[in-house]
Coordinates of C-alpha atoms (C1' of nucleotides) in Angstrom, one line a residue:
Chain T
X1 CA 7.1 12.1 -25.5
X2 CA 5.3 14.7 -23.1
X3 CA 4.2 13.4 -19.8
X4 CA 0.3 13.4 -20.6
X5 CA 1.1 10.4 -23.4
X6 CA 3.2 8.5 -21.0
X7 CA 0.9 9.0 -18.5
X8 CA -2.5 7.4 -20.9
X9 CA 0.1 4.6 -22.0
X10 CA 1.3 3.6 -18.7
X11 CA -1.9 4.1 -17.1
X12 CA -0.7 5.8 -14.3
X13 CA -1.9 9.5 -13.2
X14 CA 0.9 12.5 -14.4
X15 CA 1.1 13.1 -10.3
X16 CA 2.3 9.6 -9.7
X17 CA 5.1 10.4 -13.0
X18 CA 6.0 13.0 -11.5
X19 CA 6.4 11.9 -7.6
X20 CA 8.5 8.4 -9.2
X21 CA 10.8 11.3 -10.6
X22 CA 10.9 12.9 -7.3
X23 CA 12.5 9.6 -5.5
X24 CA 14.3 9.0 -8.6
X25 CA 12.8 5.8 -9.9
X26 CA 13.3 7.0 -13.3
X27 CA 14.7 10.1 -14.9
X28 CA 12.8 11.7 -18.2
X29 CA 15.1 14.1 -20.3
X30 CA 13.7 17.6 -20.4
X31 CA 13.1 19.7 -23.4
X32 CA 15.0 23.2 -24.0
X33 CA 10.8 24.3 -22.8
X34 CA 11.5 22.5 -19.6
X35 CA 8.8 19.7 -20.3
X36 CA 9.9 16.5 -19.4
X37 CA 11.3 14.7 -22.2
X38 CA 10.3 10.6 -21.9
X39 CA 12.1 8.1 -23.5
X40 CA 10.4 4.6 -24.4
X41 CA 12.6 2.9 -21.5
X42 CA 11.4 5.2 -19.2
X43 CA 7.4 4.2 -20.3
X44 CA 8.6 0.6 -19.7
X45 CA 9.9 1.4 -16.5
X46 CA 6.1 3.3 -15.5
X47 CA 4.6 0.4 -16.7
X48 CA 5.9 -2.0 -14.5
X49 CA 5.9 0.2 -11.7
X50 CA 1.8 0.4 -12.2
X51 CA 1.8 -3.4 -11.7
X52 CA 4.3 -3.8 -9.3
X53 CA 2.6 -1.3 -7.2
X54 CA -0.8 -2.6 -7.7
X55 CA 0.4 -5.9 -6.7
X56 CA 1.6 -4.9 -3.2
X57 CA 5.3 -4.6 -4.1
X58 CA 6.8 -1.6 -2.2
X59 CA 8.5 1.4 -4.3
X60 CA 11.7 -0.3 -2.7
X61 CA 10.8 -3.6 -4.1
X62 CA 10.6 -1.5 -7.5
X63 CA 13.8 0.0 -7.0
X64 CA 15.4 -3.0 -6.7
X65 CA 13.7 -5.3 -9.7
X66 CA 14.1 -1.9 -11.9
X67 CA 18.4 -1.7 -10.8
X68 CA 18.1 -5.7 -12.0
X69 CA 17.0 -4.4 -15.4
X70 CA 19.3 -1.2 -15.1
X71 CA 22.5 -2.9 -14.4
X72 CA 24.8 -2.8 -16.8
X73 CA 26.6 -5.8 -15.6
X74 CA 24.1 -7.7 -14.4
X75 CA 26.4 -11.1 -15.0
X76 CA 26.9 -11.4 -11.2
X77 CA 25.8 -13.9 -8.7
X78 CA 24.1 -11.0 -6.6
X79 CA 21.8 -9.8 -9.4
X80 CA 20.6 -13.5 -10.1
X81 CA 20.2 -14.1 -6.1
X82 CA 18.0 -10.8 -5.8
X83 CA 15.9 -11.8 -8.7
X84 CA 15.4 -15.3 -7.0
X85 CA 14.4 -14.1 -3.9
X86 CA 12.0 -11.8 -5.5
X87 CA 10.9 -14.3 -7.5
X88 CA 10.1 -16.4 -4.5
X89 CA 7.6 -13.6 -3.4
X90 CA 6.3 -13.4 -6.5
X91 CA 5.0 -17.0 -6.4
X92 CA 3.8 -16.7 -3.1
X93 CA 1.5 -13.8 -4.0
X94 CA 0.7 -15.8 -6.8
X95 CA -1.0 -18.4 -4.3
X96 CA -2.0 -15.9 -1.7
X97 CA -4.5 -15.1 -4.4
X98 CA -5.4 -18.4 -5.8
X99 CA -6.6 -19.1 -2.0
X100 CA -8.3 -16.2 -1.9
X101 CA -10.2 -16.6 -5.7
X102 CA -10.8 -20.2 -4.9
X103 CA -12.8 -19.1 -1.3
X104 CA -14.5 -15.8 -2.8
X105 CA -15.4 -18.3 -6.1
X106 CA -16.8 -21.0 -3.4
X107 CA -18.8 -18.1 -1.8
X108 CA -20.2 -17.4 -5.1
X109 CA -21.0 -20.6 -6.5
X110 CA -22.5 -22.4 -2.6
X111 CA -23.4 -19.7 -1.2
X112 CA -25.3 -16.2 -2.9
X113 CA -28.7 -16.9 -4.2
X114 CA -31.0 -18.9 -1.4
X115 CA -30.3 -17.0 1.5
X116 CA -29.7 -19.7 3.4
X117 CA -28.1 -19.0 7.3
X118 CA -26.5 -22.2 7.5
X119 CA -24.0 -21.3 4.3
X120 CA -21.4 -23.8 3.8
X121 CA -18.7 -21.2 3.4
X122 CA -19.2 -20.3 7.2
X123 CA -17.9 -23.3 7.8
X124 CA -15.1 -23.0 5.3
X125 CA -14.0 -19.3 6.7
X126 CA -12.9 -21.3 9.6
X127 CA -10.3 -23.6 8.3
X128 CA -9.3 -20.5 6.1
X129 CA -5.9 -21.3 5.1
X130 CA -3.4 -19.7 7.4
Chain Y
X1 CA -7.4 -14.0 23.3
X2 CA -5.7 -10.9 23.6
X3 CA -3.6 -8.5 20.5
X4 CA -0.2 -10.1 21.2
X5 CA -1.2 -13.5 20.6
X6 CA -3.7 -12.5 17.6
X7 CA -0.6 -10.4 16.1
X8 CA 1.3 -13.2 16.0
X9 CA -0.9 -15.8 14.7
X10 CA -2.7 -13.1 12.0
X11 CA 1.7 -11.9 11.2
X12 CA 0.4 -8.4 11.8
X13 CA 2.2 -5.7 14.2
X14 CA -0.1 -5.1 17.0
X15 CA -0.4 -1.2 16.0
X16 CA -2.1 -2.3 12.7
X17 CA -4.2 -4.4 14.1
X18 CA -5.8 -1.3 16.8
X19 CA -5.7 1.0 13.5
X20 CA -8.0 -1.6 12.3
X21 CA -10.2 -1.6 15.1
X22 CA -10.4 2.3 15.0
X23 CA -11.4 2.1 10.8
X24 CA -13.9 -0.1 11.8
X25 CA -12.4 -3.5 10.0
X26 CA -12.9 -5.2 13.1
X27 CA -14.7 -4.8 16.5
X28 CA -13.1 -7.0 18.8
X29 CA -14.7 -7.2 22.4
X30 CA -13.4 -5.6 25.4
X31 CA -12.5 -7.5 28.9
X32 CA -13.0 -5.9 32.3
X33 CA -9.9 -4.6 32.5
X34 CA -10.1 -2.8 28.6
X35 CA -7.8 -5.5 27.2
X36 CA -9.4 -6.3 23.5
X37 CA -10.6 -9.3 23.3
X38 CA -10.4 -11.0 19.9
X39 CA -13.2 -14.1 18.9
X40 CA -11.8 -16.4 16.3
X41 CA -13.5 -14.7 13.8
X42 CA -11.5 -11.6 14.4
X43 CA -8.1 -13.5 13.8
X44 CA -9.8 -14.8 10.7
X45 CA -10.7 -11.1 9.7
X46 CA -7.3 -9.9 10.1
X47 CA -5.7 -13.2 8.9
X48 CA -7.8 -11.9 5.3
X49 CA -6.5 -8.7 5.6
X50 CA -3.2 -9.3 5.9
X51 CA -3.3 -11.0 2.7
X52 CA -5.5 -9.1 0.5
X53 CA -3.2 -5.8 1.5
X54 CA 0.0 -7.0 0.9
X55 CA -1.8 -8.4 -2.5
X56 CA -2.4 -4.3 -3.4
X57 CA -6.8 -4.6 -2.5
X58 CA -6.9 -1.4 -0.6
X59 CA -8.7 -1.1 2.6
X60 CA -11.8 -0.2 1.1
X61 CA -12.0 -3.3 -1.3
X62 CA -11.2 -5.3 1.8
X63 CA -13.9 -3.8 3.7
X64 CA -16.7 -4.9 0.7
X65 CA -15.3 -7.9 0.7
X66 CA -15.8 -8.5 4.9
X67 CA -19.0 -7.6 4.5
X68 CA -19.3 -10.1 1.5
X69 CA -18.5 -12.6 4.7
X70 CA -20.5 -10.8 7.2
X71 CA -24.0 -10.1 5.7
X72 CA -26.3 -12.3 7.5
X73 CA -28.7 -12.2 4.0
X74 CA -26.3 -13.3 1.7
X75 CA -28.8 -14.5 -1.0
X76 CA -29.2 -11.4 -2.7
X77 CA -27.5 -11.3 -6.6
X78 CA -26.1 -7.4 -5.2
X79 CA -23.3 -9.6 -3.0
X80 CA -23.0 -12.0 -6.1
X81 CA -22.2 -9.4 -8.4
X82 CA -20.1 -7.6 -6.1
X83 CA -17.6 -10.6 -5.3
X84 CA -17.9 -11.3 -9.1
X85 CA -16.5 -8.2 -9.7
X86 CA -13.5 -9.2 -7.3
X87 CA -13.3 -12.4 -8.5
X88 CA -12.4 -10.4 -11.9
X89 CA -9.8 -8.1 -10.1
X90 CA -8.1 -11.2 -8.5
X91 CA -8.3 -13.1 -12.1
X92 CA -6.4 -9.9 -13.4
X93 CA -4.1 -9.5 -10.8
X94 CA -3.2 -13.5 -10.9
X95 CA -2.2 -12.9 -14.4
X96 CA 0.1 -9.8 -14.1
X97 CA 1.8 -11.7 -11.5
X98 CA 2.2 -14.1 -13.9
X99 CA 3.5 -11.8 -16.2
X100 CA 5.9 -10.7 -13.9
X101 CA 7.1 -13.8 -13.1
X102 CA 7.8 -14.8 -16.3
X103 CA 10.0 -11.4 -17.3
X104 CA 11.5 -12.3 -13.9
X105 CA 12.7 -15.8 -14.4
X106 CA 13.5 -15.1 -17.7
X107 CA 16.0 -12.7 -16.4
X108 CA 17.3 -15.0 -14.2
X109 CA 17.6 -18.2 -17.1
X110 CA 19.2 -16.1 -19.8
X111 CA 20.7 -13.4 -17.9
X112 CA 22.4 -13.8 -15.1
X113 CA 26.0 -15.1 -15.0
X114 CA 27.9 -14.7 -18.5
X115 CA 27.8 -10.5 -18.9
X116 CA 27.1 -10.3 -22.5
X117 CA 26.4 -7.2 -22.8
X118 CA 23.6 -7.6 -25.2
X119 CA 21.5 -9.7 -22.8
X120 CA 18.2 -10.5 -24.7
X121 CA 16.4 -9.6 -22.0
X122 CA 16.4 -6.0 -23.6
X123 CA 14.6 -7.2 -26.2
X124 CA 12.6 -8.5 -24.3
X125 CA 11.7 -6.0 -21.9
X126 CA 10.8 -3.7 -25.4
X127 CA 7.8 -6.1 -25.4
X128 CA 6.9 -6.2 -22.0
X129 CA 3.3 -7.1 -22.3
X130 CA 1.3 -3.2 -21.9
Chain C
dC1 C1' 3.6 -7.8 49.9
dA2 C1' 6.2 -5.1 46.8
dT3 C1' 8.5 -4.9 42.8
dG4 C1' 10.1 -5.8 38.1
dG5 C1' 9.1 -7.3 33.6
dG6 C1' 6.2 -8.2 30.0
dG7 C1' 2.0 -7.6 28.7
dG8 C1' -1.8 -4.0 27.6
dT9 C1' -4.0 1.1 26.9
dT10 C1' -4.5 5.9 24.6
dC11 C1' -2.8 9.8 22.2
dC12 C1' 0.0 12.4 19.3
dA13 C1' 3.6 12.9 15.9
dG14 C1' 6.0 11.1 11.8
dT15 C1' 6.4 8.3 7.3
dT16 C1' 5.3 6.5 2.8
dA17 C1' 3.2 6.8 -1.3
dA18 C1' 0.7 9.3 -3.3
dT19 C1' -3.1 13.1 -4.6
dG20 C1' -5.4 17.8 -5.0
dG21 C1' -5.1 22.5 -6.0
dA22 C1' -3.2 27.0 -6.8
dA23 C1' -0.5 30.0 -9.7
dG24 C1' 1.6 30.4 -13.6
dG25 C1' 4.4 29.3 -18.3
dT26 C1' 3.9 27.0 -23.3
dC27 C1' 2.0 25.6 -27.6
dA28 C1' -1.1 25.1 -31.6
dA29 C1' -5.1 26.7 -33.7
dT30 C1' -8.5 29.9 -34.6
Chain I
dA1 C1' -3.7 37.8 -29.8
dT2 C1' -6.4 35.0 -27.3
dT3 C1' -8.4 30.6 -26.0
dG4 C1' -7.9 25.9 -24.3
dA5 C1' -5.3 22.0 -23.5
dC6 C1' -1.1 20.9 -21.8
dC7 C1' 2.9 21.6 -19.0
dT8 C1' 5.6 23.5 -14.8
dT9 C1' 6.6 24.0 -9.5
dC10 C1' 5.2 24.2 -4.8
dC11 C1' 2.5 23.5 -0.8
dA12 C1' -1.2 21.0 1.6
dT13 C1' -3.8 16.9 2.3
dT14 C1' -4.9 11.9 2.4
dA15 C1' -4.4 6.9 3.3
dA16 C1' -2.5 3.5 5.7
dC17 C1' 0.3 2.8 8.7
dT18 C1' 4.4 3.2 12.4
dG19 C1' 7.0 5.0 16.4
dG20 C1' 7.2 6.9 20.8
dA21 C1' 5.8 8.7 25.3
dA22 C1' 3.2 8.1 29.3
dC23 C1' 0.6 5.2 31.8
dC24 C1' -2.2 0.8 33.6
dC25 C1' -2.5 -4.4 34.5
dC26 C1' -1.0 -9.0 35.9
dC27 C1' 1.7 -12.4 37.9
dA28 C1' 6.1 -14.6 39.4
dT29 C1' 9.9 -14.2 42.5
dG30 C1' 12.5 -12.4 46.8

DNA sequence: CATGGGGGTTCCAGTTAATGGAAGGTCAAT
DNA sequence: ATTGACCTTCCATTAACTGGAACCCCCATG
């Protein structure tokens, strides 16, 4: 599979493909032409690295959930303590953003639409969960 | 209250917070002796930041959303539909999360600990949800 | 009162994670 | 055989910080 497929099915720009080859997040075959050469694991691999990126995980976070998958012994206690510990930030994100839907849905439902100054969500910014 | 005491209550290194000043994310007063001086509302400010970038919004969603909070004539269906649309972007990123966390902890319940060497997890990953 | 340490300031250079563009090779169809 | 879409590398630039130098401010202690 030629980069310009991967790169519609993964949703990520040929650039981006490209640079993740650079640092050696994955590593396409290449044809006898020099094209590179994608296998399916390797589109799994750029499709998670689209979300994970998105999401605010760092290209060494990637690294490390994408050895998790790549280990060929992944039977140790190590593996299964990195996942946790990633998992752990996973869930936090996870509310990070229900706090921030539940104030930005609040704004929308209180406060757009009669203009008044006085708008409850003022009020709520404050307290703001920290 | 000056940057120290705002970096540690908002968890951001002191450096971002001036880059943020000089983007023009926040415009924190200045005392006599060119100290910043940051209002409550800056912490808050910052407080959102930190979030929304380590949740992947880049600085330019954050800056429509600040001004989501900031505009004195919030009435108008413009900042409605614009926070609707983020709404929708949270919503999507909640559930990729979600999706994450489930390969994730999969990988940890089936996986880890017994090295089988066909760990259905491969399977699995085939149908990672594109 | 000076002096040392822990703040703060600006400015400039470097890093990370891409992204844009030039210059050129490849392929499939007309 | 040439056109156009696709691929290649390489080099420069951007975005969002991050580190470091050089210097100013404040206040507690000797």
């Amino acid at each position: 599979m030629n980069i310009g497929e991967v790169s519609r099915k993964a949703e990520l720009p040929a650039k981006t493909i490209r640079y993740y080859e650079d640092i050696g997040l994955i590593s396409p075959l290449r044809d006898t032409n020099g094209y590179r050469s994608f296998r399916d694991s390797d589109v799994h691999k750029l499709v998670f690295l689209g979300r994970a990126r998105a999401l605010g995980f760092t290209i060494e976070d990637c690294r490390n959930l994408l050895a998790l998958w790549d280990d060929q012994d992944r039977a140790s206690a190590d593996v299964r303590a990195i996942a946790k510990e990633h998992l752990a930030q996973i869930e936090s994100k996870i509310s990070d953003l229900q706090a921030i839907r539940d104030t930005l849905s609040h704004l929308v439902r209180e406060c757009a639409g009669d203009g008044r100054p006085d708008c409850p969500i003022l009020q709520k910014l404050e307290e703001f969960p920290t």
